Tab-separated table of C-alpha atoms and ligand atoms in Angstrom:
chain	number	residue	atom	x	y	z
A	581	MET	CA	17.036	-18.947	-15.518
A	582	ASN	CA	13.338	-18.238	-15.831
A	583	ASP	CA	12.326	-15.568	-13.344
A	584	HIS	CA	8.897	-14.576	-14.597
A	585	VAL	CA	6.252	-14.301	-11.887
A	586	LEU	CA	2.556	-13.681	-12.392
A	587	VAL	CA	1.649	-11.246	-9.605
A	588	ILE	CA	-2.009	-11.161	-8.618
A	589	ASN	CA	-3.771	-8.573	-6.485
A	590	ALA	CA	-7.409	-9.583	-6.006
A	591	GLY	CA	-9.806	-6.964	-4.616
A	592	SER	CA	-13.470	-7.334	-3.773
A	593	SER	CA	-14.611	-6.469	-7.306
A	594	SER	CA	-11.330	-6.276	-9.175
A	595	LEU	CA	-8.360	-8.379	-10.170
A	596	LYS	CA	-5.017	-6.808	-11.053
A	597	TYR	CA	-2.250	-8.843	-12.599
A	598	SER	CA	1.262	-8.304	-13.893
A	599	LEU	CA	3.821	-10.572	-15.397
A	600	ILE	CA	7.123	-9.480	-13.900
A	601	ASP	CA	10.694	-10.463	-14.597
A	602	ALA	CA	11.908	-10.801	-11.005
A	603	SER	CA	15.543	-10.109	-11.958
A	604	SER	CA	14.981	-6.833	-13.781
A	605	GLY	CA	11.576	-5.745	-12.460
A	606	GLU	CA	10.383	-5.303	-16.020
A	607	ALA	CA	6.670	-5.921	-16.557
A	608	ALA	CA	6.145	-8.033	-19.694
A	609	ALA	CA	2.422	-7.296	-19.363
A	610	SER	CA	-0.094	-6.083	-16.837
A	611	GLY	CA	-3.808	-5.673	-16.627
A	612	VAL	CA	-6.857	-5.134	-14.509
A	613	VAL	CA	-10.402	-6.421	-14.533
A	614	GLU	CA	-12.767	-4.054	-12.734
A	615	ARG	CA	-16.439	-4.240	-11.766
A	616	ILE	CA	-16.414	-8.035	-11.511
A	617	GLY	CA	-19.986	-9.252	-11.077
A	618	GLU	CA	-21.518	-6.317	-12.972
A	619	GLN	CA	-22.933	-6.237	-16.501
A	620	GLU	CA	-20.220	-3.919	-17.711
A	621	SER	CA	-16.983	-5.323	-16.355
A	622	VAL	CA	-13.983	-3.533	-17.826
A	623	HIS	CA	-10.810	-5.411	-18.732
A	624	ARG	CA	-7.651	-3.535	-19.667
A	625	HIS	CA	-4.598	-5.523	-20.751
A	626	HIS	CA	-1.247	-3.844	-21.443
A	627	GLY	CA	0.951	-6.062	-23.562
A	628	PRO	CA	3.579	-5.638	-26.236
A	629	GLU	CA	0.957	-4.110	-28.581
A	630	GLY	CA	-0.162	-1.456	-26.081
A	631	GLU	CA	-3.524	-1.411	-24.325
A	632	ALA	CA	-6.444	-3.693	-25.250
A	633	ARG	CA	-9.708	-2.700	-23.564
A	634	THR	CA	-12.883	-4.775	-23.486
A	635	THR	CA	-16.213	-4.340	-21.763
A	636	GLN	CA	-18.246	-7.454	-21.118
A	637	PRO	CA	-19.964	-9.130	-18.181
A	638	ILE	CA	-17.390	-10.970	-16.044
A	639	ALA	CA	-19.192	-12.835	-13.292
A	640	SER	CA	-16.427	-13.979	-10.958
A	641	HIS	CA	-12.740	-13.771	-10.095
A	642	GLU	CA	-12.297	-17.086	-11.871
A	643	ASP	CA	-13.775	-15.614	-15.070
A	644	ALA	CA	-11.563	-12.563	-14.590
A	645	LEU	CA	-8.404	-14.674	-14.442
A	646	ARG	CA	-9.605	-16.684	-17.456
A	647	ALA	CA	-10.097	-13.379	-19.306
A	648	ALA	CA	-6.536	-12.415	-18.368
A	649	ILE	CA	-5.174	-15.722	-19.676
A	650	ASP	CA	-7.174	-15.215	-22.912
A	651	ALA	CA	-5.702	-11.734	-23.259
A	652	PHE	CA	-2.182	-13.119	-22.913
A	653	GLY	CA	-3.083	-15.563	-25.714
A	654	LYS	CA	-4.600	-12.876	-27.970
A	655	HIS	CA	-2.419	-9.847	-27.290
A	656	GLY	CA	0.743	-11.391	-25.866
A	657	PRO	CA	3.124	-12.121	-24.498
A	658	SER	CA	2.527	-15.851	-24.813
A	659	LEU	CA	2.523	-17.530	-21.416
A	660	ASP	CA	3.823	-20.719	-23.036
A	661	ASP	CA	6.886	-18.949	-24.393
A	662	LEU	CA	7.643	-17.101	-21.182
A	663	GLU	CA	7.095	-20.055	-18.856
A	664	ILE	CA	5.927	-18.563	-15.584
A	665	ALA	CA	8.035	-19.727	-12.618
A	666	ALA	CA	5.535	-18.880	-9.865
A	667	VAL	CA	2.374	-16.976	-9.012
A	668	GLY	CA	2.750	-14.319	-6.304
A	669	HIS	CA	-0.304	-13.076	-4.423
A	670	ARG	CA	-0.670	-9.847	-2.507
A	671	VAL	CA	-2.421	-10.710	0.754
A	672	VAL	CA	-3.448	-7.814	2.951
A	673	HIS	CA	-3.605	-9.216	6.484
A	674	GLY	CA	-1.267	-11.864	7.863
A	675	GLY	CA	-2.035	-11.053	11.517
A	676	ALA	CA	0.750	-11.831	14.006
A	677	ARG	CA	1.428	-15.142	12.326
A	678	PHE	CA	3.173	-14.303	9.062
A	679	SER	CA	6.430	-12.389	8.941
A	680	ASP	CA	7.647	-13.919	5.664
A	681	PRO	CA	6.227	-15.008	2.320
A	682	VAL	CA	4.614	-18.446	2.444
A	683	LEU	CA	3.944	-21.196	-0.097
A	684	ILE	CA	0.212	-21.484	-0.596
A	685	ASP	CA	-1.455	-24.739	0.388
A	686	ASP	CA	-4.768	-25.637	2.025
A	687	ASP	CA	-3.434	-24.768	5.496
A	688	LEU	CA	-2.309	-21.316	4.372
A	689	ILE	CA	-5.690	-20.620	2.825
A	690	ALA	CA	-7.403	-21.729	6.042
A	691	ALA	CA	-5.093	-19.424	8.050
A	692	VAL	CA	-5.818	-16.401	5.831
A	693	THR	CA	-9.539	-17.202	6.062
A	694	GLU	CA	-9.284	-17.230	9.868
A	695	LEU	CA	-7.887	-13.693	9.650
A	696	VAL	CA	-10.934	-12.402	7.706
A	697	PRO	CA	-12.404	-10.642	10.781
A	698	LEU	CA	-9.263	-8.452	10.885
A	699	ALA	CA	-9.589	-7.495	7.193
A	700	PRO	CA	-13.173	-8.171	6.153
A	701	LEU	CA	-12.873	-6.118	2.955
A	702	HIS	CA	-9.572	-7.525	1.722
A	703	ASN	CA	-8.769	-11.030	2.935
A	704	PRO	CA	-11.873	-12.736	1.405
A	705	ALA	CA	-10.918	-11.388	-2.021
A	706	ASN	CA	-7.296	-12.439	-1.509
A	707	VAL	CA	-8.459	-15.970	-0.603
A	708	GLU	CA	-10.652	-16.039	-3.701
A	709	GLY	CA	-7.686	-14.953	-5.848
A	710	MET	CA	-5.478	-17.683	-4.390
A	711	GLN	CA	-8.097	-20.396	-4.898
A	712	VAL	CA	-8.821	-19.370	-8.469
A	713	ALA	CA	-5.127	-19.208	-9.409
A	714	ARG	CA	-4.498	-22.631	-7.891
A	715	ARG	CA	-7.332	-24.042	-10.027
A	716	LEU	CA	-6.121	-22.396	-13.238
A	717	PHE	CA	-2.371	-22.878	-12.669
A	718	PRO	CA	-2.276	-26.139	-10.687
A	719	GLU	CA	1.269	-26.951	-11.759
A	720	LEU	CA	2.823	-23.668	-10.529
A	721	PRO	CA	4.086	-22.843	-7.040
A	722	GLN	CA	1.992	-20.054	-5.519
A	723	VAL	CA	3.278	-17.676	-2.881
A	724	ALA	CA	1.410	-15.381	-0.492
A	725	VAL	CA	3.179	-12.084	0.272
A	726	PHE	CA	1.609	-10.248	3.203
A	727	ASP	CA	1.173	-6.487	3.481
A	728	THR	CA	1.653	-6.792	7.227
A	729	ALA	CA	4.801	-8.965	7.158
A	730	PHE	CA	7.445	-6.212	7.084
A	731	HIS	CA	6.032	-4.731	10.295
A	732	GLN	CA	6.289	-7.909	12.323
A	733	THR	CA	9.596	-6.551	13.659
A	734	LEU	CA	7.798	-3.791	15.616
A	735	PRO	CA	8.826	-3.942	19.274
A	736	GLU	CA	6.119	-4.736	21.786
A	737	GLU	CA	5.863	-1.151	23.077
A	738	ALA	CA	5.203	0.080	19.532
A	739	TYR	CA	2.536	-2.450	18.582
A	740	THR	CA	0.694	-2.581	21.907
A	741	TYR	CA	-2.378	-0.383	22.408
A	742	ALA	CA	-3.114	0.783	25.962
A	743	VAL	CA	-6.401	-1.137	26.234
A	744	PRO	CA	-7.604	-4.037	28.413
A	745	ARG	CA	-5.188	-6.943	27.950
A	746	GLU	CA	-8.066	-9.221	27.026
A	747	TRP	CA	-8.601	-7.239	23.780
A	748	LEU	CA	-5.191	-8.386	22.585
A	749	ASP	CA	-5.324	-11.907	23.975
A	750	GLU	CA	-8.847	-12.730	22.823
A	751	TYR	CA	-9.276	-10.574	19.734
A	752	GLY	CA	-5.775	-9.713	18.510
A	753	VAL	CA	-6.299	-5.963	18.987
A	754	ARG	CA	-2.826	-4.485	18.340
A	755	ARG	CA	-0.971	-2.547	15.673
A	756	TYR	CA	-0.092	-4.646	12.612
A	757	GLY	CA	0.708	-2.023	9.961
A	758	PHE	CA	0.200	-2.271	6.188
A	759	HIS	CA	1.875	-1.272	2.889
A	760	GLY	CA	4.727	-3.467	4.145
A	761	THR	CA	5.739	-4.651	0.687
A	762	SER	CA	6.117	-1.048	-0.454
A	763	HIS	CA	7.987	0.047	2.685
A	764	ALA	CA	10.351	-2.941	2.310
A	765	PHE	CA	11.041	-2.226	-1.363
A	766	VAL	CA	11.551	1.503	-0.898
A	767	SER	CA	13.777	1.032	2.172
A	768	ALA	CA	16.131	-1.256	0.239
A	769	GLU	CA	16.201	1.191	-2.695
A	770	ALA	CA	16.912	4.098	-0.333
A	771	ALA	CA	19.907	2.290	1.170
A	772	ARG	CA	21.173	1.591	-2.347
A	773	LEU	CA	20.770	5.256	-3.323
A	774	LEU	CA	22.686	6.291	-0.210
A	775	GLY	CA	25.428	3.810	-1.132
A	776	ARG	CA	25.081	1.797	2.075
A	777	GLY	CA	23.726	-1.545	3.220
A	778	PRO	CA	20.107	-1.682	4.485
A	779	ALA	CA	21.389	-2.525	7.979
A	780	GLU	CA	23.334	0.734	8.097
A	781	VAL	CA	20.552	3.255	7.584
A	782	ASN	CA	17.678	4.739	9.568
A	783	LEU	CA	14.779	5.966	7.479
A	784	ILE	CA	11.379	7.575	7.746
A	785	VAL	CA	9.388	6.224	4.800
A	786	LEU	CA	6.249	8.083	3.723
A	787	HIS	CA	3.992	6.051	1.417
A	788	LEU	CA	1.513	8.669	0.179
A	789	GLY	CA	-0.916	7.173	-2.303
A	790	ASN	CA	-4.654	6.804	-2.055
A	791	GLY	CA	-3.818	4.996	1.192
A	792	CYS	CA	-1.067	6.657	3.224
A	793	SER	CA	1.307	5.377	5.870
A	794	ALA	CA	4.556	6.351	7.576
A	795	THR	CA	7.141	3.862	8.815
A	796	ALA	CA	10.216	4.269	11.000
A	797	VAL	CA	12.877	1.903	9.661
A	798	ARG	CA	15.968	1.163	11.776
A	799	GLY	CA	18.703	-0.811	10.058
A	800	GLY	CA	16.344	-2.273	7.467
A	801	GLN	CA	13.633	-3.226	9.978
A	802	SER	CA	10.302	-1.588	10.631
A	803	VAL	CA	10.211	-0.338	14.241
A	804	ASP	CA	7.022	1.719	14.101
A	805	THR	CA	4.311	2.403	11.562
A	806	SER	CA	1.259	4.605	11.410
A	807	MET	CA	-1.418	2.129	10.327
A	808	GLY	CA	-2.747	-0.060	13.096
A	809	LEU	CA	-5.166	-2.919	13.578
A	810	THR	CA	-6.600	-1.838	10.238
A	811	PRO	CA	-5.393	0.626	7.581
A	812	LEU	CA	-7.619	3.362	9.080
A	813	GLU	CA	-5.122	4.731	11.608
A	814	GLY	CA	-2.400	7.302	11.058
A	815	LEU	CA	-2.014	9.776	8.206
A	816	VAL	CA	-4.853	11.548	6.395
A	817	MET	CA	-5.627	9.516	3.260
A	818	GLY	CA	-7.750	9.765	0.118
A	819	THR	CA	-10.929	8.622	1.838
A	820	ARG	CA	-9.746	7.525	5.325
A	821	SER	CA	-9.593	9.844	8.321
A	822	GLY	CA	-6.399	8.522	9.881
A	823	ASP	CA	-5.975	9.336	13.583
A	824	LEU	CA	-8.909	10.614	15.556
A	825	ASP	CA	-10.313	10.433	19.065
A	826	PRO	CA	-11.763	6.917	19.478
A	827	ALA	CA	-14.626	8.491	21.454
A	828	VAL	CA	-16.006	9.844	18.161
A	829	HIS	CA	-17.779	6.531	17.587
A	830	ALA	CA	-19.725	6.633	20.835
A	831	TYR	CA	-20.464	10.351	20.461
A	832	LEU	CA	-21.885	10.013	16.929
A	833	ALA	CA	-23.808	6.869	17.820
A	834	ARG	CA	-25.446	8.774	20.690
A	835	GLU	CA	-25.953	12.152	19.046
A	836	ALA	CA	-26.634	11.207	15.417
A	837	GLY	CA	-28.145	7.764	16.016
A	838	ARG	CA	-25.669	6.262	13.568
A	839	SER	CA	-24.741	2.593	13.680
A	840	LEU	CA	-21.143	1.526	14.223
A	841	ASP	CA	-21.093	0.097	10.709
A	842	GLU	CA	-22.213	3.434	9.224
A	843	ILE	CA	-19.561	5.325	11.178
A	844	ASP	CA	-16.905	2.787	10.215
A	845	HIS	CA	-17.921	3.135	6.560
A	846	GLN	CA	-17.811	6.931	6.720
A	847	LEU	CA	-14.375	6.915	8.348
A	848	ASN	CA	-12.997	4.537	5.699
A	849	PHE	CA	-14.723	5.773	2.546
A	850	GLU	CA	-16.056	9.302	3.119
A	851	SER	CA	-13.353	10.938	5.212
A	852	GLY	CA	-9.774	12.010	4.543
A	853	LEU	CA	-9.372	14.357	1.568
A	854	LYS	CA	-12.824	13.351	0.348
A	855	GLY	CA	-14.407	14.325	3.646
A	856	LEU	CA	-12.495	17.587	3.806
A	857	ALA	CA	-12.684	18.727	0.173
A	858	GLY	CA	-15.322	16.541	-1.459
A	859	GLN	CA	-12.971	14.463	-3.581
A	860	ASN	CA	-9.917	12.291	-3.063
A	861	ASP	CA	-7.908	12.690	-6.264
A	862	PHE	CA	-4.826	14.650	-5.288
A	863	ARG	CA	-4.302	16.100	-8.754
A	864	GLU	CA	-7.770	17.603	-8.708
A	865	LEU	CA	-7.225	18.837	-5.164
A	866	THR	CA	-4.009	20.584	-6.258
A	867	ARG	CA	-5.816	22.280	-9.176
A	868	ARG	CA	-8.531	23.577	-6.862
A	869	GLN	CA	-6.020	24.693	-4.276
A	870	GLU	CA	-4.065	26.619	-6.902
A	871	ALA	CA	-7.327	28.272	-7.989
A	872	GLY	CA	-7.831	29.550	-4.441
A	873	ASP	CA	-10.421	27.022	-3.205
A	874	GLU	CA	-10.446	27.282	0.610
A	875	ARG	CA	-11.687	23.770	1.318
A	876	ALA	CA	-9.007	22.298	-0.923
A	877	GLN	CA	-6.420	24.442	0.870
A	878	LEU	CA	-7.573	23.258	4.290
A	879	ALA	CA	-7.521	19.621	3.131
A	880	PHE	CA	-3.948	20.101	1.892
A	881	ASP	CA	-2.909	21.774	5.152
A	882	VAL	CA	-4.443	19.062	7.364
A	883	TYR	CA	-2.838	16.361	5.192
A	884	CYS	CA	0.677	17.866	5.357
A	885	TYR	CA	0.454	18.848	9.023
A	886	ARG	CA	-0.292	15.227	9.927
A	887	ILE	CA	2.708	14.040	7.912
A	888	LYS	CA	4.944	16.528	9.719
A	889	LYS	CA	3.747	15.259	13.113
A	890	TYR	CA	4.709	11.699	12.168
A	891	VAL	CA	8.097	12.817	10.853
A	892	GLY	CA	8.773	14.443	14.232
A	893	ALA	CA	7.531	11.423	16.173
A	894	TYR	CA	9.558	8.931	14.154
A	895	TYR	CA	12.635	11.140	14.328
A	896	ALA	CA	12.367	10.831	18.101
A	897	VAL	CA	11.829	7.055	17.832
A	898	LEU	CA	14.927	6.602	15.664
A	899	GLY	CA	17.271	9.090	17.341
A	900	THR	CA	19.252	9.599	14.145
A	901	VAL	CA	17.752	9.688	10.669
A	902	ASP	CA	19.707	9.208	7.440
A	903	ALA	CA	16.855	9.895	5.018
A	904	ILE	CA	13.215	10.764	4.693
A	905	VAL	CA	11.754	8.903	1.737
A	906	PHE	CA	8.654	9.886	-0.235
A	907	THR	CA	6.882	7.298	-2.382
A	908	ALA	CA	3.541	6.381	-4.065
A	909	GLY	CA	1.327	8.636	-6.236
A	910	VAL	CA	1.342	11.775	-4.092
A	911	GLY	CA	4.759	11.225	-2.497
A	912	GLN	CA	6.423	10.815	-5.892
A	913	HIS	CA	4.563	13.513	-7.779
A	914	SER	CA	3.700	16.353	-5.429
A	915	PRO	CA	6.614	18.723	-4.707
A	916	ALA	CA	4.160	20.891	-2.762
A	917	VAL	CA	3.380	18.091	-0.285
A	918	ARG	CA	7.072	17.343	0.212
A	919	THR	CA	7.807	21.016	0.859
A	920	ALA	CA	4.870	21.663	3.169
A	921	SER	CA	5.444	18.505	5.222
A	922	LEU	CA	9.114	19.233	5.864
A	923	THR	CA	9.060	22.992	6.096
A	924	GLY	CA	10.521	24.411	9.305
A	925	LEU	CA	12.495	21.287	10.131
A	926	ASP	CA	15.953	22.815	9.503
A	927	ALA	CA	16.793	22.352	13.150
A	928	LEU	CA	16.395	18.602	12.596
A	929	GLY	CA	18.843	18.765	9.692
A	930	ILE	CA	16.145	18.471	7.016
A	931	ARG	CA	16.562	20.830	4.085
A	932	ILE	CA	14.950	20.508	0.661
A	933	ASP	CA	16.484	21.971	-2.502
A	934	ALA	CA	13.645	23.777	-4.297
A	935	GLU	CA	14.958	23.220	-7.808
A	936	ARG	CA	15.579	19.495	-7.330
A	937	ASN	CA	12.243	19.090	-5.602
A	938	ASN	CA	10.323	20.807	-8.410
A	939	ALA	CA	12.071	18.958	-11.242
A	940	SER	CA	9.812	16.265	-12.616
A	941	SER	CA	11.340	12.789	-12.902
A	942	ASP	CA	10.320	9.151	-12.644
A	943	GLN	CA	13.723	8.154	-11.281
A	944	ALA	CA	14.768	7.532	-7.696
A	945	ARG	CA	16.531	10.709	-6.611
A	946	ALA	CA	17.610	13.023	-3.800
A	947	VAL	CA	15.771	16.340	-3.483
A	948	SER	CA	17.592	17.562	-0.371
A	949	ALA	CA	19.963	20.507	-0.401
A	950	ASP	CA	23.701	19.823	-0.599
A	951	GLY	CA	24.972	19.457	2.942
A	952	SER	CA	21.539	18.629	4.409
A	953	PRO	CA	22.431	16.187	7.238
A	954	VAL	CA	19.251	14.229	6.496
A	955	ALA	CA	18.738	13.227	2.848
A	956	VAL	CA	15.277	13.694	1.369
A	957	LEU	CA	14.635	11.040	-1.288
A	958	VAL	CA	11.880	10.415	-3.818
A	959	ILE	CA	11.714	6.745	-4.785
A	960	PRO	CA	9.088	5.151	-7.027
A	961	THR	CA	7.612	2.145	-5.253
A	962	ASN	CA	7.188	-1.173	-7.046
A	963	GLU	CA	5.160	-3.607	-4.974
A	964	GLU	CA	4.735	-6.037	-7.874
A	965	TRP	CA	8.484	-6.385	-8.316
A	966	GLU	CA	8.960	-6.913	-4.587
A	967	ILE	CA	6.265	-9.640	-4.598
A	968	ALA	CA	7.903	-11.273	-7.644
A	969	ARG	CA	11.329	-11.201	-5.978
A	970	GLN	CA	9.978	-12.692	-2.768
A	971	ALA	CA	8.110	-15.392	-4.710
A	972	ILE	CA	11.256	-16.353	-6.630
A	973	ALA	CA	13.382	-16.307	-3.474
A	974	LEU	CA	11.002	-18.809	-1.886
A	975	THR	CA	10.528	-21.109	-4.865
A	976	ALA	CA	13.734	-21.059	-6.925
B	1020	AMP	P1	-1.416	5.527	-5.665
B	1020	AMP	O1	-2.355	4.952	-4.630
B	1020	AMP	O2	0.028	5.352	-5.295
B	1020	AMP	O3	-1.730	5.106	-7.063
B	1020	AMP	O4	-1.638	7.122	-5.627
B	1020	AMP	C1	-2.868	7.693	-6.013
B	1020	AMP	C2	-2.859	9.162	-5.628
B	1020	AMP	O5	-1.725	9.811	-6.232
B	1020	AMP	C3	-4.096	9.886	-6.142
B	1020	AMP	O6	-4.569	10.772	-5.141
B	1020	AMP	C4	-3.551	10.680	-7.319
B	1020	AMP	O7	-4.296	11.845	-7.553
B	1020	AMP	C5	-2.165	11.028	-6.816
B	1020	AMP	N1	-1.308	11.424	-7.938
B	1020	AMP	C6	-0.964	10.701	-9.010
B	1020	AMP	N2	-0.216	11.461	-9.868
B	1020	AMP	C7	-0.106	12.683	-9.305
B	1020	AMP	C8	0.516	13.907	-9.681
B	1020	AMP	N3	1.178	14.030	-10.831
B	1020	AMP	N4	0.422	14.964	-8.822
B	1020	AMP	C9	-0.255	14.847	-7.649
B	1020	AMP	N5	-0.872	13.740	-7.252
B	1020	AMP	C10	-0.796	12.660	-8.057
């Protein structure tokens, strides 16, 4: 059976793609076109021959996808030989409407366009990606996989904000949650690693990448998550503040004469680790911290303290916890973050084994001490594979 899916993740000025075998998760090729619309757009294609990099003006997402198709022709693997079964699209915001992957047609595109006010940075690019792929691959089924879908199981008390009811009814102001594809993938892998079915485990999943979110998973379903109406809420991230007093907006508007748009921009792009330490790359932050830089140390401490607060909160939500799962760039690769976030939680049955935690590995693994009642797991996420699997499940 042919299980190859072309997975597309269209951003405002970028287009990422991977050709995934949905059965094995293996990527036959992947690539990214960045700086779309600029004179020096960069296209990197990883195929069987390694990386091919070109710099040329690429005016639009359509040209970017054409460049990707050309690269498959030039550098392989041949799309004709592999016969793609479906195109899977990452779509950021599905609002309260989408709890499952959906076949893309005109109605779906209209629905995602209606949701643009909820995700003004992401949904327009996702719509563009879907339209372009439908034009260039008209014969293939196309599937939208929503970042919010996994969190549609949140109970009402977890997704409802304590604000005037009209905000929800008229404007959809509630918690939606994001990174759902990653949380879903990692939760299933965690259950497998524990040797149990997804319905039998309670998990706290910590997706710590450039964006960061925590999810409480009960029996395979998301029951609370740290991101909210938008991805700004919750944990400290690369450039996002996470939780803060909502009165900050009014205070800064009054005192600093800043517009709401400026404040919103600063909270999304100039806060988090970047706001605290001047840059958002965690590797660089770790180097500075190890060299005794006080701002880097404070950024690290604020970041880990926030994680610990969510672990405690979600422990209370779940009642019993089988595993705490770390994933994404920082979660997978920073033993120091895992240690600092879980330190002092012995009374909750959470104990890390220092040697296992410090060992470097790309495999899914346990880093908890033998006999720790709560397992601590490190599991590489694979959103592309999850999108490919969901696309095949819907179209096969
Ligand atoms: P992601 O969004 O999952 O790609 O994660 C990006 C974040 O992971 C960036 O802040 C990277 O600096 C961080 N990261 C990647 N590799 C490492 C590493 N070996 N140690 C610490 N942080 C890392």
